[in-house]
């Protein structure tokens, strides 16, 4: 087919021009300035940032919390997505409200509520004592466990919805077919159910992981200043320390992490498509 | 069913039930605390009262920040609907190379960390000499809302059967009539849901707004963040409960017009 100029294309111009000027150029300039020194291209901003042992603690904090948040979200989110795909009628509507309502309520509202839940006399401590996990109530607020719990709560819908939208497209007869052909349940899970859900899992994991690496309000309110992540350090550098060079460096590292996550998930889902 | 299958089934439903309770916990806690009489966040509260709702009026800067947030969100959503809707039409109707690339570009702000966007805007606006807080917020929030609009309208438009418009023209409609009578009613649900989610995304945004607000002009999330850090008391729970109620109303509207299943699958 020969491509001719299509006048409909002009309709896309205002949005495209707006996004190039207000969004793309500022982001490119931010990244470029990080590599600019007094005399041209330099890596000194990054090498000096990475030579500081404290900053490795910060990077470690960021990745560790994001990892555990993603693990909790996947462990709770996959079974919930399966249940949501199997449910019907009123149960399904109730589950959808429970997933979409928290998604639409602000992060500050939810994090504020988690400050109350994680107190020494809060709900989680009461449950852990009642079930015998803890001997006495302890403070979960200002701990990493509390932070992971709050973050997983906020990001869970982003894990459930992509997995659900893939599961709902999968033919339920495939499971029965595998059973009829004599595949035992565990074999069916690993060879039929899990591969079918894989695109959704890859999508959910990459969204939750990248949201968790760049969260700012949740750690500021749930764990405080003693525990720094790349995002909280970025915010502090700009808003409190007035150290914009540091903030621009950490922001660019966050940006590279986000791009790397998107690229990895695209590669993973493409690899799946080829093997079919 | 074998024993393994039955156990797996029970486990799936048990985890799903636990997840639903887990997801609703912060919302229920905020609502319960807002009606409690104690200012110590004791659960369950020792008594019930409306005093935190009565205090809302007296919290300095709260109503002005609500007005700023609503204005910015409304302006950003309307601008995004206009230019995002035009772009979605072009992408769905046009036959040109790179359509997917443009669609991906328009939704890409969703993939980037909010703070990074905020800093990029801050440096660019400063370089351009833009000092007005309100205008800075509005310009930045259009970038935040466009992905929601472009994504939803693009997928709705690719599913729309455009031969219906030709049919309307053949039956005697003028071109604008065909658009207002056929295209717009068909796409109304997509416009409504994408608009609501764009509006909520803007209302909820702190990562970009935090770099542009000052002592006089603040958006609601920033004002609430300040309150939580400075003087946490159940007044914040009262604001939170009102916001939860507002969101619930909007979602019921979506459920009426579109159905929550469609929204979940978007």
Short mmCIF file of C-alpha atoms in Angstrom, two decimals:
data_model
loop_
_atom_site.label_atom_id
_atom_site.label_comp_id
_atom_site.label_asym_id
_atom_site.label_seq_id
_atom_site.Cartn_x
_atom_site.Cartn_y
_atom_site.Cartn_z
CA UNK A 1 0.00 0.00 0.00
CA UNK A 2 1.26 3.45 -0.89
CA UNK A 3 1.21 5.95 1.94
CA UNK A 4 -0.27 9.28 0.96
CA UNK A 5 -0.71 12.29 3.18
CA UNK A 6 -3.93 11.87 5.13
CA UNK A 7 -5.57 15.14 6.30
CA UNK A 8 -6.99 13.33 9.37
CA UNK A 9 -3.41 13.32 10.62
CA UNK A 10 -3.69 17.06 11.28
CA UNK A 11 -6.12 16.35 14.16
CA UNK A 12 -3.29 14.70 16.09
CA UNK A 13 -1.06 17.75 15.77
CA UNK A 14 -2.24 19.90 18.73
CA UNK A 15 -1.80 17.06 21.24
CA UNK A 16 1.49 15.91 19.70
CA UNK A 17 2.97 19.43 19.64
CA UNK A 18 1.78 20.13 23.20
CA UNK A 19 3.32 16.90 24.48
CA UNK A 20 6.61 17.52 22.68
CA UNK A 21 6.98 21.05 24.08
CA UNK A 22 5.62 20.62 27.60
CA UNK A 23 6.58 16.98 28.26
CA UNK A 24 9.24 15.49 25.95
CA UNK A 25 11.68 18.40 25.71
CA UNK A 26 11.75 19.07 29.50
CA UNK A 27 12.40 15.36 30.22
CA UNK A 28 15.16 15.15 27.59
CA UNK A 29 16.75 18.36 28.93
CA UNK A 30 16.63 16.98 32.49
CA UNK A 31 18.47 13.83 31.40
CA UNK A 32 20.94 15.73 29.19
CA UNK A 33 21.86 18.19 31.94
CA UNK A 34 22.87 15.32 34.19
CA UNK A 35 25.63 14.46 31.69
CA UNK A 36 26.76 18.04 31.18
CA UNK A 37 29.80 19.39 32.97
CA UNK A 38 31.79 22.64 32.71
CA UNK A 39 33.53 21.29 29.60
CA UNK A 40 31.07 19.09 27.76
CA UNK A 41 30.00 15.50 28.32
CA UNK A 42 30.76 14.03 31.74
CA UNK A 43 29.78 11.15 33.97
CA UNK A 44 31.09 12.87 37.09
CA UNK A 45 27.61 13.56 38.54
CA UNK A 46 26.87 9.85 38.53
CA UNK A 47 30.32 8.61 39.51
CA UNK A 48 30.41 10.92 42.54
CA UNK A 49 26.85 9.89 43.47
CA UNK A 50 27.73 6.20 43.21
CA UNK A 51 31.04 6.54 45.10
CA UNK A 52 29.12 7.57 48.23
CA UNK A 53 28.34 4.44 50.32
CA UNK A 54 25.17 6.07 51.75
CA UNK A 55 23.70 6.33 48.26
CA UNK A 56 24.10 2.57 47.78
CA UNK A 57 22.05 2.13 50.95
CA UNK A 58 19.41 4.38 49.36
CA UNK A 59 19.41 2.37 46.11
CA UNK A 60 19.27 -0.86 48.14
CA UNK A 61 16.32 0.46 50.19
CA UNK A 62 14.46 1.45 47.03
CA UNK A 63 14.89 -1.89 45.26
CA UNK A 64 14.30 -4.05 48.37
CA UNK A 65 11.04 -2.33 49.32
CA UNK A 66 9.85 -2.37 45.69
CA UNK A 67 10.71 -6.08 45.44
CA UNK A 68 8.81 -7.11 48.57
CA UNK A 69 5.86 -4.88 47.68
CA UNK A 70 5.68 -6.61 44.28
CA UNK A 71 5.94 -10.06 45.88
CA UNK A 72 3.07 -9.32 48.29
CA UNK A 73 0.96 -7.84 45.46
CA UNK A 74 1.54 -10.89 43.26
CA UNK A 75 0.84 -13.39 46.07
CA UNK A 76 -2.48 -11.70 46.88
CA UNK A 77 -3.28 -10.35 43.42
CA UNK A 78 -3.02 -13.52 41.30
CA UNK A 79 -5.53 -15.60 43.34
CA UNK A 80 -7.83 -12.57 43.56
CA UNK A 81 -7.73 -12.13 39.79
CA UNK A 82 -8.53 -15.83 39.35
CA UNK A 83 -11.48 -15.52 41.74
CA UNK A 84 -12.66 -12.34 39.99
CA UNK A 85 -12.54 -14.04 36.58
CA UNK A 86 -14.56 -17.02 37.92
CA UNK A 87 -17.10 -14.92 39.85
CA UNK A 88 -20.48 -13.84 38.52
CA UNK A 89 -23.26 -11.39 39.29
CA UNK A 90 -23.40 -9.60 42.63
CA UNK A 91 -20.17 -11.19 43.92
CA UNK A 92 -18.30 -9.90 40.89
CA UNK A 93 -19.75 -6.38 41.25
CA UNK A 94 -18.82 -6.33 44.94
CA UNK A 95 -15.26 -7.46 44.14
CA UNK A 96 -14.94 -4.86 41.37
CA UNK A 97 -16.07 -2.09 43.73
CA UNK A 98 -13.56 -3.29 46.34
CA UNK A 99 -10.81 -3.03 43.70
CA UNK A 100 -11.78 0.13 41.78
CA UNK A 101 -12.96 2.28 44.73
CA UNK A 102 -9.57 2.25 46.54
CA UNK A 103 -7.89 2.86 43.17
CA UNK A 104 -9.88 6.07 42.77
CA UNK A 105 -9.38 7.37 46.32
CA UNK A 106 -6.30 9.54 46.87
CA UNK A 107 -2.96 8.17 48.06
CA UNK A 108 -2.77 10.68 50.92
CA UNK A 109 -6.15 9.48 52.26
CA UNK A 110 -5.11 5.82 52.21
CA UNK A 111 -1.64 6.41 53.64
CA UNK A 112 -3.10 8.52 56.45
CA UNK A 113 -5.43 5.61 57.29
CA UNK A 114 -2.46 3.20 57.29
CA UNK A 115 -0.76 5.40 59.89
CA UNK A 116 -3.70 4.53 62.15
CA UNK A 117 -3.82 0.84 61.17
CA UNK A 118 -0.09 0.31 61.84
CA UNK A 119 -0.02 1.85 65.32
CA UNK A 120 0.88 -0.22 68.36
CA UNK A 121 -2.83 -0.32 69.25
CA UNK A 122 -3.77 -0.66 65.56
CA UNK A 123 -5.69 -3.37 63.77
CA UNK A 124 -2.72 -5.33 62.35
CA UNK A 125 -0.99 -5.54 65.74
CA UNK A 126 -4.28 -6.70 67.32
CA UNK A 127 -4.72 -9.43 64.67
CA UNK A 128 -1.11 -10.63 65.03
CA UNK A 129 -1.48 -10.85 68.81
CA UNK A 130 -4.88 -12.57 68.59
CA UNK A 131 -3.54 -15.20 66.17
CA UNK A 132 -0.53 -15.79 68.38
CA UNK A 133 2.09 -14.57 65.89
CA UNK A 134 3.18 -11.88 68.35
CA UNK A 135 3.33 -12.17 72.13
CA UNK A 136 2.66 -8.48 72.65
CA UNK A 137 1.57 -5.58 70.42
CA UNK A 138 4.43 -3.83 68.64
CA UNK A 139 4.71 -0.71 66.53
CA UNK A 140 4.56 -1.39 62.77
CA UNK A 141 4.59 2.25 61.79
CA UNK A 142 8.13 3.45 60.95
CA UNK A 143 9.23 -0.12 60.07
CA UNK A 144 9.92 -1.65 56.65
CA UNK A 145 7.22 -4.28 57.19
CA UNK A 146 4.67 -1.54 57.74
CA UNK A 147 5.86 0.33 54.65
CA UNK A 148 5.58 -2.79 52.45
CA UNK A 149 2.10 -3.48 53.83
CA UNK A 150 0.87 0.05 53.09
CA UNK A 151 2.50 0.16 49.65
CA UNK A 152 1.10 -3.26 48.69
CA UNK A 153 -2.35 -2.05 49.75
CA UNK A 154 -2.14 1.01 47.52
CA UNK A 155 -0.72 -0.81 44.47
CA UNK A 156 -2.68 -4.12 44.60
CA UNK A 157 -5.34 -3.02 42.04
CA UNK A 158 -2.56 -2.45 39.48
CA UNK A 159 -1.61 -6.14 39.88
CA UNK A 160 -5.15 -7.57 39.91
CA UNK A 161 -6.58 -5.74 36.88
CA UNK A 162 -3.96 -6.70 34.22
CA UNK A 163 -4.03 -10.37 35.31
CA UNK A 164 -7.85 -10.36 35.35
CA UNK A 165 -8.08 -8.88 31.85
CA UNK A 166 -5.84 -11.67 30.48
CA UNK A 167 -7.58 -14.47 32.41
CA UNK A 168 -11.00 -13.37 31.20
CA UNK A 169 -9.87 -13.83 27.58
CA UNK A 170 -8.47 -17.33 28.19
CA UNK A 171 -10.74 -20.19 27.13
CA UNK A 172 -11.89 -21.98 30.32
CA UNK A 173 -12.25 -25.18 28.29
CA UNK A 174 -8.47 -25.41 27.96
CA UNK A 175 -8.25 -26.43 31.63
CA UNK A 176 -10.94 -29.08 31.15
CA UNK A 177 -9.28 -30.29 27.96
CA UNK A 178 -5.99 -30.74 29.79
CA UNK A 179 -7.83 -32.59 32.58
CA UNK A 180 -9.60 -34.86 30.09
CA UNK A 181 -6.25 -35.68 28.52
CA UNK A 182 -5.07 -36.82 31.93
CA UNK A 183 -2.94 -33.90 33.13
CA UNK A 184 -2.77 -33.82 36.94
CA UNK A 185 -3.74 -30.50 38.68
CA UNK A 186 -0.22 -29.36 39.55
CA UNK A 187 0.98 -30.08 36.00
CA UNK A 188 -2.06 -28.16 34.65
CA UNK A 189 -1.28 -25.16 36.82
CA UNK A 190 2.31 -24.89 35.62
CA UNK A 191 1.73 -25.86 31.98
CA UNK A 192 -1.71 -24.42 31.20
CA UNK A 193 -2.98 -21.88 33.74
CA UNK A 194 0.27 -20.05 34.49
CA UNK A 195 1.48 -19.62 30.86
CA UNK A 196 -1.98 -18.28 29.92
CA UNK A 197 -1.84 -15.71 32.72
CA UNK A 198 1.80 -14.81 32.04
CA UNK A 199 1.26 -11.63 29.93
CA UNK A 200 -0.97 -10.23 32.69
CA UNK A 201 1.52 -11.19 35.40
CA UNK A 202 4.40 -9.55 33.50
CA UNK A 203 2.30 -6.41 33.04
CA UNK A 204 1.18 -6.26 36.67
CA UNK A 205 4.65 -6.96 38.08
CA UNK A 206 6.27 -4.26 35.94
CA UNK A 207 3.61 -1.65 36.83
CA UNK A 208 3.71 -2.39 40.58
CA UNK A 209 7.51 -2.55 40.68
CA UNK A 210 7.93 0.77 38.89
CA UNK A 211 5.23 2.47 41.01
CA UNK A 212 6.90 1.12 44.15
CA UNK A 213 10.38 2.35 43.16
CA UNK A 214 9.07 5.89 42.63
CA UNK A 215 6.58 6.26 45.52
CA UNK A 216 7.10 9.36 47.63
CA UNK A 217 4.15 10.03 49.96
CA UNK A 218 3.84 6.45 51.26
CA UNK A 219 7.42 6.20 52.63
CA UNK A 220 7.39 9.81 53.87
CA UNK A 221 4.32 9.14 56.01
CA UNK A 222 4.82 5.47 56.94
CA UNK A 223 8.54 5.24 57.68
CA UNK A 224 9.89 8.78 57.99
CA UNK A 225 13.18 10.52 57.29
CA UNK A 226 15.57 7.93 58.70
CA UNK A 227 14.79 5.65 55.76
CA UNK A 228 15.58 7.18 52.38
CA UNK A 229 14.69 5.86 48.94
CA UNK A 230 15.67 7.36 45.58
CA UNK A 231 12.26 9.07 45.35
CA UNK A 232 12.23 10.52 48.89
CA UNK A 233 15.84 11.67 48.42
CA UNK A 234 14.84 13.35 45.14
CA UNK A 235 11.97 15.14 46.85
CA UNK A 236 14.09 16.20 49.83
CA UNK A 237 16.92 17.43 47.57
CA UNK A 238 14.54 19.78 45.80
CA UNK A 239 12.12 20.76 48.55
CA UNK A 240 14.26 20.85 51.71
CA UNK A 241 17.98 20.67 50.94
CA UNK A 242 17.86 22.97 47.87
CA UNK A 243 20.49 20.70 46.33
CA UNK A 244 19.16 20.55 42.79
CA UNK A 245 22.21 18.78 41.32
CA UNK A 246 21.69 15.83 43.68
CA UNK A 247 17.94 15.81 42.99
CA UNK A 248 18.44 15.85 39.23
CA UNK A 249 20.90 12.93 39.51
CA UNK A 250 18.57 10.78 41.62
CA UNK A 251 15.61 11.71 39.38
CA UNK A 252 17.54 10.56 36.31
CA UNK A 253 18.46 7.27 38.00
CA UNK A 254 14.74 6.77 38.78
CA UNK A 255 13.93 7.53 35.16
CA UNK A 256 16.47 4.96 33.92
CA UNK A 257 14.99 2.37 36.31
CA UNK A 258 11.50 3.06 34.95
CA UNK A 259 12.66 2.78 31.33
CA UNK A 260 14.57 -0.42 32.12
CA UNK A 261 11.45 -1.96 33.71
CA UNK A 262 9.28 -1.05 30.71
CA UNK A 263 11.93 -2.42 28.29
CA UNK A 264 12.28 -5.68 30.26
CA UNK A 265 8.54 -6.27 30.36
CA UNK A 266 8.22 -5.50 26.64
CA UNK A 267 11.03 -7.99 25.90
CA UNK A 268 9.42 -10.64 28.12
CA UNK A 269 5.98 -10.30 26.54
CA UNK A 270 7.46 -10.23 23.02
CA UNK A 271 9.48 -13.38 23.75
CA UNK A 272 6.20 -15.06 24.71
CA UNK A 273 4.56 -14.02 21.44
CA UNK A 274 7.39 -15.45 19.30
CA UNK A 275 7.43 -18.83 20.96
CA UNK A 276 3.77 -19.45 20.11
CA UNK B 1 -12.76 -32.78 41.68
CA UNK B 2 -9.65 -34.16 43.29
CA UNK B 3 -8.48 -33.15 46.74
CA UNK B 4 -5.69 -30.95 45.31
CA UNK B 5 -8.18 -29.07 43.18
CA UNK B 6 -10.60 -28.59 46.05
CA UNK B 7 -7.84 -27.30 48.32
CA UNK B 8 -6.63 -24.92 45.58
CA UNK B 9 -10.18 -23.69 45.05
CA UNK B 10 -10.70 -22.99 48.76
CA UNK B 11 -7.32 -21.24 48.93
CA UNK B 12 -8.15 -18.99 45.93
CA UNK B 13 -11.43 -17.83 47.46
CA UNK B 14 -9.94 -17.40 50.93
CA UNK B 15 -7.12 -15.21 49.56
CA UNK B 16 -9.58 -13.24 47.41
CA UNK B 17 -11.80 -12.57 50.46
CA UNK B 18 -8.77 -11.52 52.53
CA UNK B 19 -7.63 -9.22 49.69
CA UNK B 20 -11.04 -7.54 49.49
CA UNK B 21 -10.97 -6.89 53.26
CA UNK B 22 -7.34 -5.69 53.01
CA UNK B 23 -8.21 -3.28 50.16
CA UNK B 24 -11.19 -1.77 51.96
CA UNK B 25 -9.45 -1.47 55.35
CA UNK B 26 -8.00 2.06 54.92
CA UNK B 27 -11.30 3.43 53.61
CA UNK B 28 -13.33 1.91 56.45
CA UNK B 29 -10.79 3.10 59.02
CA UNK B 30 -10.92 6.68 57.69
CA UNK B 31 -14.73 6.72 57.78
CA UNK B 32 -15.00 5.20 61.27
CA UNK B 33 -12.38 7.57 62.72
CA UNK B 34 -14.11 10.60 61.14
CA UNK B 35 -17.32 9.89 63.11
CA UNK B 36 -15.48 9.14 66.37
CA UNK B 37 -15.53 11.52 69.30
CA UNK B 38 -11.89 10.93 70.32
CA UNK B 39 -9.02 12.84 68.75
CA UNK B 40 -6.62 9.96 69.43
CA UNK B 41 -7.68 7.71 66.52
CA UNK B 42 -8.80 5.01 68.98
CA UNK B 43 -10.48 2.07 67.27
CA UNK B 44 -13.31 1.42 67.88
CA UNK B 45 -14.01 5.02 68.96
CA UNK B 46 -15.31 5.56 72.52
CA UNK B 47 -18.30 7.55 71.20
CA UNK B 48 -19.71 9.06 68.06
CA UNK B 49 -19.81 12.70 66.97
CA UNK B 50 -19.94 15.03 64.01
CA UNK B 51 -17.44 17.50 65.45
CA UNK B 52 -14.68 16.81 62.90
CA UNK B 53 -17.09 17.62 60.08
CA UNK B 54 -18.09 20.86 61.82
CA UNK B 55 -14.40 21.74 62.19
CA UNK B 56 -13.77 21.35 58.46
CA UNK B 57 -14.99 24.89 57.81
CA UNK B 58 -12.43 26.33 60.22
CA UNK B 59 -9.35 24.57 58.86
CA UNK B 60 -7.28 27.28 57.26
CA UNK B 61 -6.66 26.89 53.52
CA UNK B 62 -8.75 23.78 53.10
CA UNK B 63 -11.62 25.16 51.05
CA UNK B 64 -9.31 27.31 48.93
CA UNK B 65 -7.13 24.29 48.12
CA UNK B 66 -10.23 22.29 47.22
CA UNK B 67 -11.27 25.06 44.82
CA UNK B 68 -7.77 25.23 43.25
CA UNK B 69 -7.71 21.43 42.79
CA UNK B 70 -11.19 21.30 41.27
CA UNK B 71 -10.41 24.19 38.90
CA UNK B 72 -7.09 22.71 37.75
CA UNK B 73 -8.61 19.25 37.34
CA UNK B 74 -11.57 20.63 35.36
CA UNK B 75 -9.41 22.76 33.05
CA UNK B 76 -6.85 19.98 32.51
CA UNK B 77 -9.57 17.41 31.81
CA UNK B 78 -11.40 19.67 29.33
CA UNK B 79 -8.20 20.61 27.44
CA UNK B 80 -7.12 16.93 27.36
CA UNK B 81 -10.53 15.85 26.11
CA UNK B 82 -10.37 18.38 23.30
CA UNK B 83 -6.82 17.80 22.05
CA UNK B 84 -6.65 14.16 23.23
CA UNK B 85 -10.00 13.40 21.60
CA UNK B 86 -8.84 14.95 18.32
CA UNK B 87 -5.60 12.96 18.46
CA UNK B 88 -7.47 9.72 19.25
CA UNK B 89 -9.74 10.33 16.23
CA UNK B 90 -6.72 10.92 13.99
CA UNK B 91 -5.00 7.77 15.27
CA UNK B 92 -8.10 5.60 14.92
CA UNK B 93 -9.16 6.94 11.49
CA UNK B 94 -5.93 7.89 9.77
CA UNK B 95 -3.85 5.57 7.65
CA UNK B 96 -0.32 6.66 8.33
CA UNK B 97 2.88 5.10 9.54
CA UNK B 98 3.84 5.53 13.17
CA UNK B 99 0.31 5.62 14.59
CA UNK B 100 1.21 3.14 17.31
CA UNK B 101 4.31 5.19 18.14
CA UNK B 102 2.24 8.38 18.56
CA UNK B 103 -0.31 6.53 20.71
CA UNK B 104 2.51 5.16 22.88
CA UNK B 105 4.04 8.66 23.14
CA UNK B 106 0.75 10.20 24.29
CA UNK B 107 0.34 7.58 27.05
CA UNK B 108 4.03 7.50 28.07
CA UNK B 109 3.75 10.01 30.98
CA UNK B 110 1.95 7.20 32.85
CA UNK B 111 5.14 5.10 32.76
CA UNK B 112 7.43 7.77 34.18
CA UNK B 113 7.85 8.45 37.90
CA UNK B 114 5.69 11.42 38.92
CA UNK B 115 8.55 13.20 40.73
CA UNK B 116 10.72 13.03 37.60
CA UNK B 117 7.95 14.68 35.58
CA UNK B 118 7.56 17.32 38.28
CA UNK B 119 11.27 18.18 38.26
CA UNK B 120 11.40 18.30 34.46
CA UNK B 121 8.41 20.70 34.45
CA UNK B 122 9.91 22.79 37.26
CA UNK B 123 13.20 23.33 35.40
CA UNK B 124 11.52 23.94 32.04
CA UNK B 125 8.92 26.41 33.37
CA UNK B 126 11.60 28.26 35.32
CA UNK B 127 13.74 28.49 32.17
CA UNK B 128 10.73 29.81 30.24
CA UNK B 129 10.16 32.45 32.94
CA UNK B 130 6.75 31.09 33.87
CA UNK B 131 6.04 32.13 37.47
CA UNK B 132 2.28 31.89 37.75
CA UNK B 133 1.44 28.92 40.02
CA UNK B 134 -2.04 28.36 38.63
CA UNK B 135 -0.90 28.34 34.98
CA UNK B 136 2.08 26.09 35.78
CA UNK B 137 -0.21 23.61 37.53
CA UNK B 138 -2.72 23.65 34.66
CA UNK B 139 -0.03 23.13 31.97
CA UNK B 140 1.54 20.27 33.95
CA UNK B 141 -1.78 18.61 34.75
CA UNK B 142 -2.75 18.44 31.06
CA UNK B 143 0.27 16.13 30.62
CA UNK B 144 -1.03 14.01 33.52
CA UNK B 145 -4.59 13.76 32.18
CA UNK B 146 -3.88 13.25 28.44
CA UNK B 147 -2.78 9.58 28.79
CA UNK B 148 -6.10 8.58 30.40
CA UNK B 149 -8.14 10.32 27.71
CA UNK B 150 -6.00 9.25 24.73
CA UNK B 151 -5.84 5.60 25.81
CA UNK B 152 -9.55 5.13 26.49
CA UNK B 153 -10.86 7.16 23.54
CA UNK B 154 -8.38 5.54 21.13
CA UNK B 155 -9.52 2.04 22.07
CA UNK B 156 -13.20 3.09 21.96
CA UNK B 157 -12.78 4.72 18.55
CA UNK B 158 -10.99 1.71 17.05
CA UNK B 159 -14.00 -0.41 18.10
CA UNK B 160 -16.55 2.08 16.67
CA UNK B 161 -18.04 1.17 13.30
CA UNK B 162 -17.53 4.31 11.21
CA UNK B 163 -19.76 3.02 8.40
CA UNK B 164 -22.64 3.99 10.74
CA UNK B 165 -21.78 7.64 10.01
CA UNK B 166 -21.92 7.01 6.26
CA UNK B 167 -25.27 5.29 6.81
CA UNK B 168 -26.57 8.35 8.70
CA UNK B 169 -25.36 10.63 5.89
CA UNK B 170 -27.11 8.46 3.27
CA UNK B 171 -30.31 8.68 5.34
CA UNK B 172 -30.21 12.48 5.12
CA UNK B 173 -28.12 13.69 8.08
CA UNK B 174 -25.65 16.51 7.50
CA UNK B 175 -22.07 15.77 8.50
CA UNK B 176 -22.28 17.64 11.86
CA UNK B 177 -25.66 15.99 12.55
CA UNK B 178 -24.19 12.56 11.87
CA UNK B 179 -21.45 13.30 14.40
CA UNK B 180 -23.78 14.64 17.10
CA UNK B 181 -26.48 12.00 16.62
CA UNK B 182 -24.43 8.88 15.95
CA UNK B 183 -20.79 9.26 16.95
CA UNK B 184 -21.18 11.21 20.21
CA UNK B 185 -23.98 9.07 21.77
CA UNK B 186 -21.98 5.95 20.93
CA UNK B 187 -18.81 7.27 22.48
CA UNK B 188 -20.44 9.02 25.46
CA UNK B 189 -19.57 6.21 27.91
CA UNK B 190 -15.91 6.28 26.87
CA UNK B 191 -15.85 10.09 27.19
CA UNK B 192 -17.51 9.92 30.60
CA UNK B 193 -15.24 7.26 32.13
CA UNK B 194 -12.03 8.62 30.65
CA UNK B 195 -13.05 12.09 31.85
CA UNK B 196 -13.82 10.90 35.37
CA UNK B 197 -10.54 8.99 35.69
CA UNK B 198 -8.53 11.88 34.24
CA UNK B 199 -10.25 14.27 36.66
CA UNK B 200 -9.54 11.98 39.63
CA UNK B 201 -5.90 11.51 38.54
CA UNK B 202 -5.45 15.27 38.50
CA UNK B 203 -7.29 15.78 41.83
CA UNK B 204 -5.10 13.09 43.43
CA UNK B 205 -1.76 14.21 41.98
CA UNK B 206 0.89 15.25 44.47
CA UNK B 207 4.15 14.25 42.75
CA UNK B 208 3.97 17.02 40.16
CA UNK B 209 1.98 19.60 42.13
CA UNK B 210 4.40 19.53 45.07
CA UNK B 211 6.99 21.45 43.01
CA UNK B 212 4.61 24.27 42.04
CA UNK B 213 2.52 25.02 45.10
CA UNK B 214 3.46 27.83 47.45
CA UNK B 215 2.05 29.17 50.71
CA UNK B 216 -0.87 30.87 48.93
CA UNK B 217 -1.82 28.42 46.19
CA UNK B 218 -2.00 24.77 47.17
CA UNK B 219 -3.82 21.80 45.72
CA UNK B 220 -5.90 19.57 47.97
CA UNK B 221 -3.46 16.60 48.22
CA UNK B 222 -0.61 18.96 49.13
CA UNK B 223 -2.75 20.75 51.73
CA UNK B 224 -3.79 17.39 53.19
CA UNK B 225 -0.19 16.16 53.21
CA UNK B 226 0.78 19.29 55.19
CA UNK B 227 -2.06 18.69 57.64
CA UNK B 228 -1.10 15.03 58.16
CA UNK B 229 2.51 16.04 58.82
CA UNK B 230 1.77 19.04 61.06
CA UNK B 231 -1.39 18.39 63.08
CA UNK B 232 -2.81 14.94 62.48
CA UNK B 233 -6.32 14.78 63.89
CA UNK B 234 -9.59 13.22 62.68
CA UNK B 235 -10.39 16.35 60.64
CA UNK B 236 -8.29 14.73 57.90
CA UNK B 237 -10.41 11.60 58.28
CA UNK B 238 -13.50 13.78 57.76
CA UNK B 239 -12.10 15.26 54.52
CA UNK B 240 -11.06 11.75 53.46
CA UNK B 241 -14.56 10.39 54.09
CA UNK B 242 -16.14 13.15 52.04
CA UNK B 243 -13.72 12.39 49.17
CA UNK B 244 -14.47 8.65 49.44
CA UNK B 245 -18.18 9.47 49.24
CA UNK B 246 -17.60 11.64 46.17
CA UNK B 247 -15.60 8.90 44.42
CA UNK B 248 -18.27 6.32 45.29
CA UNK B 249 -20.92 8.55 43.69
CA UNK B 250 -18.82 8.96 40.53
CA UNK B 251 -18.24 5.20 40.33
CA UNK B 252 -21.96 4.51 40.72
CA UNK B 253 -22.51 6.94 37.84
CA UNK B 254 -19.97 4.95 35.77
CA UNK B 255 -21.63 1.67 36.75
CA UNK B 256 -25.02 3.07 35.61
CA UNK B 257 -23.67 4.37 32.30
CA UNK B 258 -21.02 1.81 31.38
CA UNK B 259 -20.76 -1.03 33.89
CA UNK B 260 -17.80 -1.61 36.18
CA UNK B 261 -16.70 -4.71 34.26
CA UNK B 262 -16.00 -2.61 31.18
CA UNK B 263 -14.01 -0.15 33.29
CA UNK B 264 -11.95 -2.97 34.82
CA UNK B 265 -11.20 -4.28 31.35
CA UNK B 266 -10.13 -0.93 29.89
#
